[in-house]
XYZ file of C-alpha atoms in Angstrom:
695
model
C 123.028 85.756 156.799
C 122.372 87.855 153.566
C 123.772 88.556 150.335
C 122.820 90.966 147.855
C 119.458 91.265 149.459
C 118.842 87.510 149.478
C 118.534 85.329 152.255
C 121.117 82.153 152.112
C 121.936 79.353 154.206
C 124.850 76.996 153.960
C 124.572 73.337 152.852
C 126.916 70.880 154.473
C 130.303 71.187 152.673
C 129.964 75.130 152.453
C 127.912 75.591 149.465
C 125.639 78.941 149.749
C 121.843 78.701 148.636
C 119.290 81.154 148.559
C 115.801 80.640 149.980
C 114.869 79.128 146.355
C 117.596 76.380 146.900
C 119.752 77.922 143.990
C 123.649 77.561 144.322
C 124.920 81.505 144.976
C 128.273 80.693 143.126
C 128.942 83.194 140.388
C 128.095 81.343 136.967
C 128.051 82.465 133.433
C 124.901 84.065 131.790
C 122.731 82.166 130.021
C 121.359 83.246 126.480
C 117.993 84.137 127.798
C 119.580 86.029 130.633
C 121.703 87.915 128.233
C 119.018 88.904 126.183
C 117.182 90.544 129.050
C 119.981 92.203 130.169
C 120.929 93.614 126.680
C 117.249 94.893 126.185
C 117.706 98.365 127.997
C 121.145 99.499 126.565
C 120.566 98.000 123.396
C 117.215 100.339 123.336
C 119.025 103.516 124.697
C 121.715 103.116 122.221
C 119.213 102.994 119.532
C 117.385 105.687 120.570
C 120.228 107.745 120.784
C 121.350 106.915 116.905
C 117.497 107.739 116.036
C 117.726 111.049 117.806
C 121.159 111.935 116.357
C 121.777 110.230 113.085
C 117.975 110.389 111.998
C 118.110 113.704 109.811
C 121.727 113.366 108.412
C 121.025 109.606 107.500
C 117.579 110.727 105.951
C 119.099 113.453 103.817
C 121.799 111.038 102.711
C 119.275 108.215 101.991
C 116.305 110.000 101.094
C 116.713 113.001 99.199
C 113.044 113.187 97.808
C 111.641 112.561 94.442
C 112.154 114.861 91.595
C 108.293 115.141 90.150
C 105.932 117.834 89.602
C 102.597 117.363 91.248
C 99.368 118.828 90.162
C 98.792 122.241 91.853
C 95.727 121.163 93.223
C 97.879 118.693 95.425
C 99.765 121.271 96.850
C 96.369 122.951 98.689
C 95.163 119.599 99.528
C 94.258 118.181 102.777
C 97.395 116.119 102.692
C 99.773 118.023 100.949
C 102.915 115.870 99.657
C 105.626 115.952 102.436
C 108.843 113.679 102.150
C 109.656 112.220 105.379
C 113.189 111.618 104.940
C 114.193 111.861 108.624
C 111.166 109.404 109.574
C 112.296 106.893 107.012
C 115.899 106.947 108.118
C 115.063 106.851 111.832
C 112.957 103.623 111.281
C 115.440 101.861 109.358
C 117.800 102.938 112.482
C 115.254 101.564 114.705
C 115.620 98.119 112.673
C 119.075 97.814 114.242
C 117.861 97.026 117.741
C 116.640 93.380 117.339
C 120.126 92.783 115.354
C 122.181 94.570 118.127
C 120.395 92.632 120.598
C 120.644 89.500 118.275
C 124.327 89.938 118.103
C 124.755 90.466 121.813
C 123.334 87.400 122.620
C 125.085 85.137 119.991
C 128.382 86.696 120.856
C 127.906 86.940 124.821
C 126.449 83.191 124.906
C 129.364 81.148 126.943
C 131.634 84.171 126.965
C 130.167 86.670 129.429
C 131.593 87.231 132.918
C 130.439 85.254 135.813
C 127.851 87.005 137.999
C 126.096 86.315 141.166
C 122.590 84.417 140.312
C 121.142 87.280 142.720
C 122.302 89.880 140.581
C 121.561 88.043 137.377
C 117.779 87.628 138.644
C 117.370 91.316 139.752
C 118.528 92.772 136.462
C 116.581 90.352 134.625
C 113.553 91.284 136.557
C 114.395 94.805 136.187
C 114.742 94.770 132.407
C 111.048 92.809 132.392
C 109.826 95.541 134.507
C 111.128 98.341 132.085
C 109.811 96.593 128.951
C 106.286 96.085 130.827
C 106.214 99.628 131.401
C 107.080 100.800 128.012
C 104.306 98.486 126.643
C 101.670 99.760 129.128
C 103.136 103.465 128.327
C 102.188 102.681 124.591
C 98.552 101.412 124.864
C 97.711 104.320 127.806
C 99.110 107.132 125.338
C 97.158 105.636 122.259
C 93.814 105.692 124.402
C 94.161 109.602 124.664
C 95.681 110.403 121.343
C 94.138 111.762 118.613
C 95.575 110.847 115.080
C 96.209 114.353 112.746
C 94.743 113.059 109.557
C 94.686 116.501 107.766
C 95.725 120.061 108.187
C 92.485 120.751 109.834
C 91.280 117.244 111.241
C 92.022 114.547 113.847
C 90.717 111.275 114.656
C 90.591 109.431 117.981
C 91.276 105.882 117.491
C 90.851 102.924 120.037
C 92.283 99.748 118.666
C 91.245 97.684 121.635
C 88.158 98.949 124.161
C 88.425 98.588 127.649
C 86.251 95.705 127.722
C 88.309 93.735 125.442
C 91.647 94.509 127.691
C 89.784 93.030 130.512
C 88.270 90.118 128.898
C 91.607 89.466 127.089
C 93.206 89.606 130.825
C 90.722 87.021 132.032
C 91.279 84.754 129.192
C 95.175 84.912 129.872
C 94.489 84.261 133.518
C 92.279 81.369 132.612
C 94.585 79.630 130.449
C 97.422 80.218 133.190
C 95.238 78.779 135.442
C 94.534 75.762 133.286
C 98.208 75.060 132.718
C 98.885 74.875 136.412
C 96.025 72.676 137.141
C 97.304 69.091 136.230
C 93.532 67.694 135.946
C 92.922 70.347 133.358
C 96.241 69.994 131.855
C 95.368 65.966 131.319
C 92.074 66.996 129.779
C 93.253 69.311 127.133
C 96.103 67.297 126.278
C 93.856 64.554 125.414
C 91.420 66.891 123.287
C 94.234 68.218 121.365
C 95.865 64.610 120.834
C 95.534 64.022 116.826
C 92.746 61.510 116.102
C 92.599 59.708 112.826
C 90.289 61.400 110.701
C 89.869 64.515 112.256
C 92.995 65.952 110.093
C 90.466 66.157 107.054
C 87.609 67.142 109.134
C 89.404 70.148 110.923
C 90.753 71.214 107.483
C 87.330 71.253 106.365
C 86.050 73.233 109.223
C 89.285 75.776 108.798
C 87.989 76.351 105.394
C 84.175 76.951 106.313
C 85.479 79.273 108.911
C 87.604 81.216 106.608
C 85.109 81.523 103.958
C 82.465 83.163 106.628
C 85.239 85.683 107.470
C 85.622 86.332 103.971
C 81.866 86.805 103.110
C 82.109 90.786 103.893
C 84.653 90.944 100.653
C 82.010 89.533 98.248
C 80.314 92.144 96.091
C 78.058 92.042 92.926
C 77.430 94.783 90.106
C 74.290 95.474 91.864
C 75.703 95.459 95.425
C 78.958 97.252 95.153
C 77.657 100.527 95.455
C 75.760 99.904 98.443
C 78.765 98.652 99.989
C 80.814 100.599 102.582
C 81.846 104.110 101.356
C 85.402 103.136 101.573
C 85.192 100.286 99.551
C 82.849 101.455 96.949
C 85.800 104.221 96.566
C 88.845 101.733 96.804
C 87.550 99.012 94.153
C 87.705 101.160 91.247
C 91.597 101.118 91.652
C 91.686 97.283 92.361
C 89.381 96.362 89.822
C 91.375 98.320 87.188
C 94.442 96.391 87.482
C 92.386 93.269 86.272
C 90.673 95.069 83.669
C 93.977 96.591 82.390
C 95.033 93.086 81.639
C 91.995 92.198 79.858
C 92.208 95.310 77.833
C 95.707 94.102 76.732
C 97.779 96.097 79.172
C 100.122 94.058 81.347
C 101.775 94.741 84.924
C 105.404 94.698 84.461
C 105.327 95.440 80.933
C 103.098 98.617 80.059
C 101.147 99.158 83.352
C 102.300 100.165 86.517
C 100.295 98.045 89.175
C 99.988 99.808 92.502
C 99.165 96.657 94.487
C 100.008 93.563 92.896
C 102.050 92.890 89.779
C 101.396 89.131 89.286
C 98.037 88.614 90.893
C 96.104 90.321 88.217
C 97.121 87.639 85.639
C 94.983 85.107 87.339
C 92.201 87.071 88.417
C 92.026 88.530 84.871
C 91.869 84.907 83.821
C 89.181 84.078 85.809
C 87.203 86.917 84.704
C 87.761 86.087 81.121
C 86.728 82.800 81.364
C 83.594 83.354 83.719
C 82.607 86.947 83.284
C 84.186 90.254 83.507
C 82.273 91.473 86.436
C 82.703 92.711 89.702
C 81.157 89.630 91.261
C 83.892 87.501 89.897
C 86.410 89.741 90.133
C 85.496 89.967 94.167
C 85.003 86.012 94.350
C 88.483 85.198 92.824
C 90.028 87.945 94.902
C 88.433 86.163 98.125
C 89.768 82.943 96.889
C 93.158 84.030 97.011
C 92.562 85.129 100.407
C 90.976 81.867 101.638
C 93.905 80.040 100.270
C 96.469 82.364 102.307
C 94.705 81.760 105.395
C 94.668 78.064 105.049
C 98.354 78.211 104.192
C 98.704 79.857 107.820
C 96.528 77.328 109.312
C 98.617 74.819 108.097
C 101.818 76.365 109.799
C 100.016 76.415 113.024
C 99.096 72.616 112.523
C 102.395 71.941 111.605
C 104.051 73.762 114.837
C 101.378 72.182 117.285
C 101.484 68.568 115.347
C 97.552 68.808 116.209
C 94.658 69.774 114.148
C 92.628 71.058 117.183
C 95.356 72.783 118.730
C 96.278 74.417 115.065
C 92.245 75.467 114.907
C 92.607 77.159 118.184
C 95.515 79.390 117.452
C 94.120 79.717 113.849
C 90.866 81.312 115.079
C 92.280 84.344 116.946
C 94.760 85.042 114.239
C 91.994 84.779 111.631
C 89.586 87.509 113.657
C 92.533 89.793 114.471
C 93.896 89.476 110.996
C 90.635 90.491 109.312
C 90.247 93.237 111.926
C 87.401 95.611 111.382
C 88.250 99.500 110.677
C 84.908 100.981 110.419
C 81.521 99.463 110.740
C 78.613 98.502 111.010
C 79.319 94.761 111.496
C 77.012 93.674 108.669
C 78.309 96.251 105.996
C 81.991 96.633 107.467
C 85.147 98.196 106.205
C 87.844 95.798 107.311
C 91.085 94.256 106.266
C 89.517 91.074 104.515
C 87.704 93.455 101.918
C 90.423 95.960 101.625
C 91.795 93.968 98.673
C 95.018 96.412 98.277
C 96.131 94.902 101.487
C 94.847 91.751 101.905
C 95.378 89.427 99.785
C 96.982 91.143 97.189
C 99.962 92.200 99.353
C 99.709 89.637 102.241
C 98.848 86.564 100.144
C 101.914 85.918 98.869
C 103.761 85.927 102.222
C 101.690 83.907 103.813
C 101.860 81.236 101.548
C 105.431 81.566 101.243
C 105.676 81.090 105.289
C 103.759 77.852 104.867
C 106.288 76.716 102.303
C 109.145 77.857 104.640
C 107.549 75.840 107.810
C 107.580 72.606 105.452
C 110.806 73.064 104.359
C 112.358 73.785 108.003
C 110.346 70.722 108.935
C 111.962 68.526 106.272
C 108.903 68.331 104.292
C 108.535 69.270 100.525
C 110.132 71.399 99.277
C 112.953 69.985 100.675
C 115.569 72.052 98.488
C 115.901 75.558 99.587
C 116.372 76.864 95.763
C 112.543 76.135 95.621
C 111.626 78.154 98.490
C 114.032 81.006 97.085
C 112.114 80.751 93.765
C 108.606 81.098 95.782
C 110.266 84.187 97.768
C 111.547 85.890 94.358
C 107.867 85.672 92.880
C 106.465 87.297 96.111
C 108.960 89.966 95.729
C 107.990 90.590 92.097
C 104.410 90.806 92.827
C 104.531 93.566 95.368
C 108.301 94.635 96.717
C 106.630 96.606 99.609
C 105.685 93.408 101.490
C 107.519 90.787 99.372
C 111.084 92.085 100.215
C 110.274 91.851 103.871
C 108.870 88.581 102.975
C 112.219 87.327 101.360
C 114.187 89.003 104.399
C 112.324 86.906 106.658
C 113.008 83.734 104.873
C 116.777 84.166 104.721
C 116.362 85.068 108.543
C 114.219 81.765 109.143
C 117.072 79.398 107.404
C 119.903 81.449 109.170
C 118.013 81.114 112.928
C 116.970 77.655 112.461
C 120.167 76.366 110.694
C 122.827 78.680 111.388
C 125.471 76.120 112.359
C 124.491 73.881 109.211
C 124.903 77.203 106.856
C 128.052 78.075 108.223
C 129.597 74.635 107.743
C 128.929 75.098 103.952
C 127.882 78.533 103.036
C 128.218 78.246 99.476
C 125.740 75.820 98.583
C 123.071 77.655 100.342
C 124.189 80.705 98.818
C 124.151 79.231 95.297
C 120.597 77.754 95.774
C 119.130 81.347 96.907
C 120.626 82.855 93.778
C 119.038 79.954 91.578
C 115.894 80.454 93.278
C 115.729 84.170 92.705
C 116.885 83.859 89.092
C 114.240 81.302 88.569
C 111.613 83.636 89.615
C 112.814 86.115 87.320
C 112.729 83.638 84.410
C 109.314 82.701 85.582
C 107.870 85.961 85.512
C 109.677 86.664 82.332
C 108.215 83.921 80.721
C 104.704 85.060 81.939
C 104.881 88.483 80.261
C 106.557 86.848 77.016
C 103.322 84.560 76.805
C 100.830 86.980 77.643
C 102.295 90.780 76.208
C 105.058 89.379 74.138
C 107.636 91.329 76.058
C 109.932 90.966 78.897
C 109.171 92.583 81.979
C 110.620 96.149 83.015
C 111.044 95.782 86.637
C 111.362 99.484 87.165
C 107.469 99.283 86.964
C 107.662 97.373 90.525
C 108.831 100.311 92.373
C 107.227 103.099 90.244
C 104.434 104.187 92.480
C 106.383 103.329 95.587
C 108.993 105.790 94.873
C 106.129 108.414 94.431
C 104.886 107.790 97.688
C 107.957 106.960 99.735
C 110.406 109.674 98.288
C 108.118 112.186 97.270
C 105.919 112.119 100.269
C 102.534 111.842 98.265
C 99.927 110.512 100.893
C 102.551 110.626 103.631
C 101.337 111.478 107.010
C 103.846 112.008 109.903
C 104.430 109.223 112.696
C 101.730 110.353 115.785
C 102.041 109.261 118.441
C 105.765 108.703 118.633
C 104.969 106.154 121.468
C 101.240 104.234 121.325
C 99.871 100.842 119.757
C 102.559 101.082 116.628
C 105.206 100.585 119.647
C 103.580 97.705 121.154
C 103.480 96.131 117.631
C 107.050 96.751 116.914
C 108.260 95.418 120.136
C 106.335 92.144 119.181
C 108.430 91.677 116.472
C 111.625 92.633 118.370
C 110.648 89.979 120.911
C 109.808 87.306 118.404
C 113.667 88.025 116.954
C 114.919 88.224 120.437
C 113.229 84.855 121.314
C 114.318 82.912 118.234
C 117.819 84.231 118.716
C 118.251 82.567 122.187
C 116.564 79.459 121.011
C 119.067 79.346 118.300
C 121.885 80.086 121.144
C 120.673 77.276 123.182
C 120.834 74.911 120.056
C 117.034 74.474 120.793
C 115.872 71.034 118.669
C 112.781 72.569 117.559
C 113.979 74.642 114.685
C 110.532 74.930 113.225
C 109.372 77.009 115.824
C 112.941 78.993 116.066
C 112.769 80.103 112.273
C 109.238 80.913 111.891
C 109.852 83.266 115.126
C 112.369 84.975 113.214
C 110.397 84.885 110.225
C 107.482 86.520 111.803
C 109.456 89.180 113.289
C 111.778 90.223 110.213
C 108.318 90.198 108.028
C 106.712 92.329 110.751
C 109.427 95.281 110.792
C 109.804 94.945 107.033
C 106.263 95.753 106.601
C 105.880 98.232 109.411
C 107.549 100.353 107.183
C 104.704 100.710 105.165
C 102.816 102.427 108.351
C 105.662 104.383 109.186
C 105.454 106.157 105.875
C 101.696 106.582 105.899
C 100.869 106.788 109.511
C 97.217 106.821 109.244
C 95.256 105.212 111.881
C 93.523 102.795 109.855
C 97.090 101.821 108.064
C 98.231 100.340 111.405
C 95.308 97.933 111.388
C 96.667 96.572 107.828
C 99.639 95.516 110.079
C 97.541 93.081 112.196
C 98.075 90.124 110.368
C 101.607 90.258 110.526
C 101.353 91.206 114.191
C 98.839 88.334 115.125
C 101.582 86.115 113.533
C 104.121 87.149 115.975
C 101.770 87.090 118.981
C 100.513 83.723 118.160
C 104.127 82.035 118.116
C 105.260 83.978 120.925
C 102.107 82.549 122.829
C 102.780 78.948 121.689
C 106.562 79.354 122.881
C 105.064 81.089 126.431
C 102.826 77.593 126.879
C 105.468 75.047 125.978
C 108.055 77.078 128.244
C 105.409 77.032 131.372
C 104.645 73.456 130.649
C 108.271 72.340 130.729
C 108.849 73.782 134.261
C 107.621 72.074 137.474
C 106.526 75.338 138.759
C 104.176 76.287 136.044
C 103.122 79.549 136.921
C 103.752 82.453 134.263
C 106.790 84.783 134.329
C 106.156 88.562 133.456
C 107.176 88.057 129.989
C 104.995 84.815 129.522
C 102.119 86.491 130.956
C 102.168 89.320 128.621
C 102.149 86.874 125.844
C 99.167 85.156 127.177
C 97.480 88.457 127.544
C 98.337 89.448 123.853
C 96.843 86.222 122.786
C 93.649 86.805 125.023
C 93.103 89.962 123.575
C 93.393 88.329 119.984
C 90.816 85.938 120.958
C 88.140 88.953 121.758
C 88.488 89.863 117.845
C 86.201 86.915 117.379
C 83.413 89.028 118.625
C 83.594 90.221 114.763
C 82.956 87.463 113.248
C 80.425 88.001 110.449
C 77.227 86.191 110.621
C 76.072 84.543 107.309
C 72.549 85.236 107.623
C 73.532 89.061 107.979
C 75.781 89.052 104.854
C 72.845 87.529 102.763
C 70.715 90.234 103.778
C 73.316 92.586 102.697
C 73.681 91.294 99.313
C 70.079 91.597 98.741
C 70.411 95.388 99.029
C 70.750 96.292 95.433
C 71.210 99.349 93.216
C 71.887 100.390 89.829
C 75.199 98.535 88.401
C 76.963 101.699 88.349
C 80.401 100.226 87.713
C 79.274 97.961 84.692
C 79.067 100.799 82.527
C 81.698 103.448 83.966
C 80.587 106.998 83.720
C 81.007 108.641 80.308
C 80.881 105.304 78.642
C 78.115 106.146 76.323
C 79.868 109.448 75.493
C 83.274 107.428 74.508
C 81.461 105.450 72.884
C 79.979 107.679 70.388
C 83.215 109.453 69.739
C 85.436 106.439 69.009
C 85.745 103.386 66.943
C 86.416 99.785 68.076
C 90.240 99.240 68.267
C 91.184 102.886 68.535
C 94.193 103.624 70.672
C 92.698 106.155 73.269
C 93.643 107.517 76.836
C 90.994 107.565 79.135
C 92.195 109.770 82.044
C 89.244 108.683 84.437
C 88.460 106.151 87.024
C 87.817 102.432 85.344
C 89.319 103.427 82.284
C 90.302 100.380 81.194
C 86.828 98.572 82.071
C 85.175 101.263 79.771
C 88.061 100.544 77.153
C 87.264 96.861 77.691
C 83.618 96.842 77.149
C 83.958 99.340 73.991
C 87.002 97.218 72.412
C 89.233 100.238 72.656
C 92.872 100.368 73.316
C 93.425 102.307 76.691
C 96.902 103.210 76.754
C 96.733 104.638 80.167
C 99.485 103.058 82.252
C 97.708 103.751 86.023
C 94.535 102.960 87.575
C 92.981 106.265 85.954
C 93.493 109.825 87.342
C 93.377 108.852 90.889
C 96.494 107.092 90.849
C 98.309 109.734 88.723
C 99.086 112.776 90.869
C 101.784 113.919 88.941
C 102.227 116.033 86.014
C 105.049 113.779 84.651
C 102.886 110.667 84.894
C 100.100 112.725 82.586
C 102.900 113.391 80.039
C 103.996 109.598 80.259
C 100.316 108.916 79.317
C 100.503 111.229 76.344
C 103.524 109.833 75.015
C 102.342 106.395 75.031
C 99.261 107.832 73.318
C 101.333 109.314 70.179
C 103.186 106.213 70.499
C 100.246 103.883 69.828
C 99.123 106.477 67.024
C 96.411 107.762 68.838
C 95.275 111.221 69.150
C 92.069 111.341 71.881
C 92.311 112.095 75.420
C 89.104 112.064 77.440
C 88.791 113.492 80.712
C 86.294 114.423 83.090
C 85.684 117.791 84.549
C 84.784 115.980 87.588
C 88.101 114.484 87.914
C 90.482 114.629 90.717
C 93.040 117.082 88.816
C 91.104 120.207 87.246
C 94.295 121.441 85.988
C 94.787 118.549 83.548
C 92.262 120.392 81.220
C 94.799 123.415 81.047
C 97.629 121.143 80.502
C 96.298 119.539 77.549
C 95.399 122.730 75.884
C 99.385 123.708 76.503
C 100.189 120.380 74.752
C 98.749 121.026 71.737
C 95.136 119.249 72.356
C 91.692 121.065 71.610
C 88.128 120.189 72.895
C 85.965 118.529 70.236
C 82.896 117.556 72.264
C 81.734 117.666 75.736
C 78.573 116.083 77.366
C 76.501 117.231 80.016
C 77.872 114.799 82.839
C 81.382 116.477 82.474
C 83.259 114.031 80.124
C 85.095 115.908 77.608
C 86.977 114.664 74.460
C 90.387 116.382 73.793
C 91.990 115.788 70.250
C 95.618 116.312 69.554
C 96.201 118.934 66.715
C 98.104 117.385 63.672
């Protein structure tokens, strides 16, 4: 006898069972089944909204910035192009996990009764559709070339064929180990927490993170021999610290591009030890070490095992600090791209550790302290801080939703108190250091220039690719967290962290959506690796909880994702190669920025000047000058509006001299100075020019 295509049998008493022994009577859908059934219709609905509503919503929400770029930029290889439709479509894509979560939470225990056979087939069909979508993204990525300019493209494969094969083999090995009882017992004994190993394991984690951060260390005589991308970018990161040393402070009279608060302690270390590239890179790398150790502490808390935490942490570490360009010994990677890690990521990673402790009922037990930290993270960098704040709210809602609904006023007041406390702390910092309250508009000054005016933006390409895989990982994390919340899973820590990772990942994904450069997607790997690791933990625990421990299709994908992350360990830096790298030295070019002798010959100590050049604040600090430039030199000032702002600050400070380089990025600046009443008074052979304002 058959029903719905399944063989059935009758038990005495008339109850029908399928071949697996499952009761065939219609029943209410479980939360996990609801989630899978909702995946396809929710996805189709959101895709329709993206296609139809993207253009009008983009015009409404992102009308474009009213700025004047230097004419040369309009002829550049990447001319400014506002991406209002693309921004709006990404915002609409964020509706998908919320729609899925709402469907599951509302439908739990309310859905119509369906046949178990029907449920099984629909769930399997949804899983196959999602799996096919993931595979499509990987396949498309392998054959696609990123358009990186009007005339150039670059083919980027993030994970090689060998990586995918080995990652699959690792997944099979993990699955086989879970099925085998003897292996399970041995692994369980290995992972059992032992007395004294907690401290020893932490020491091992510190050593491993330090090894991974070695490529980020440079000194005055090695920075020019570093990878070209690092040699170019460090001038901007370094300027934020030297601006503080020069008496100009982020959130007060300096617009930091990467971090508004980290430059304060970094500059403090440089003032205490040495205002050098070496101290700068070591100080920033130390922040990165602390951030990574916070993630290790989070994994250890989830697993209740130092060994298990380490085994999860190592692939996460390797994938987070992924290499973008080689060679291995002198790489350009996430760990030495300071603007991303740790200046943007450190705050969120320290925050997720605090969230984990709070959810686990350890210190800080009061949520206002968690929101105090979240507020500080936002005030350091809005682009990554705002997603971290949203993720923190999501973690509390998903893990303690019933408690919050029972008494909503108190947690709301604590959240407000924490955020206000962050503003008060930041205000105290700027009052003590700069004698001024913060100007919070500076937090988004450069973000608006990029996001609204389109500077440095690239169109999303391909529409389906590795970025799709990353996006769906975050949706899966939120979906799993929602199912666990609907089922009132007692492990609220894992539930909350899944929600945190998914919301944070979707939030920072907007950074790649704007600047869809192939290497920027690699900058998203720390957030992605966090979600993959948490999904892997849930998949393994789900398999262990069943008598039949073979993985479902969704669980197998989680095992595979973690296996691919394990392969990133092949990029581990060797200490001896880093020692050899640091022995390759050159002249300390950045110790005395180009043009510094010329500037010294035409100024007096204490004079207020405008240095429209890279590392201007370092030159000013070396010479005892006051560089009023509120940005990291000419490279961070692509608009005429910023140039005029600099000249206004110069007049307000009583200064009259502007120094620019004929080799600078904006050749029209010289004519702009002529038009604004400045004249050339001196010029050196290497291109530095002094302009003085006519009285």
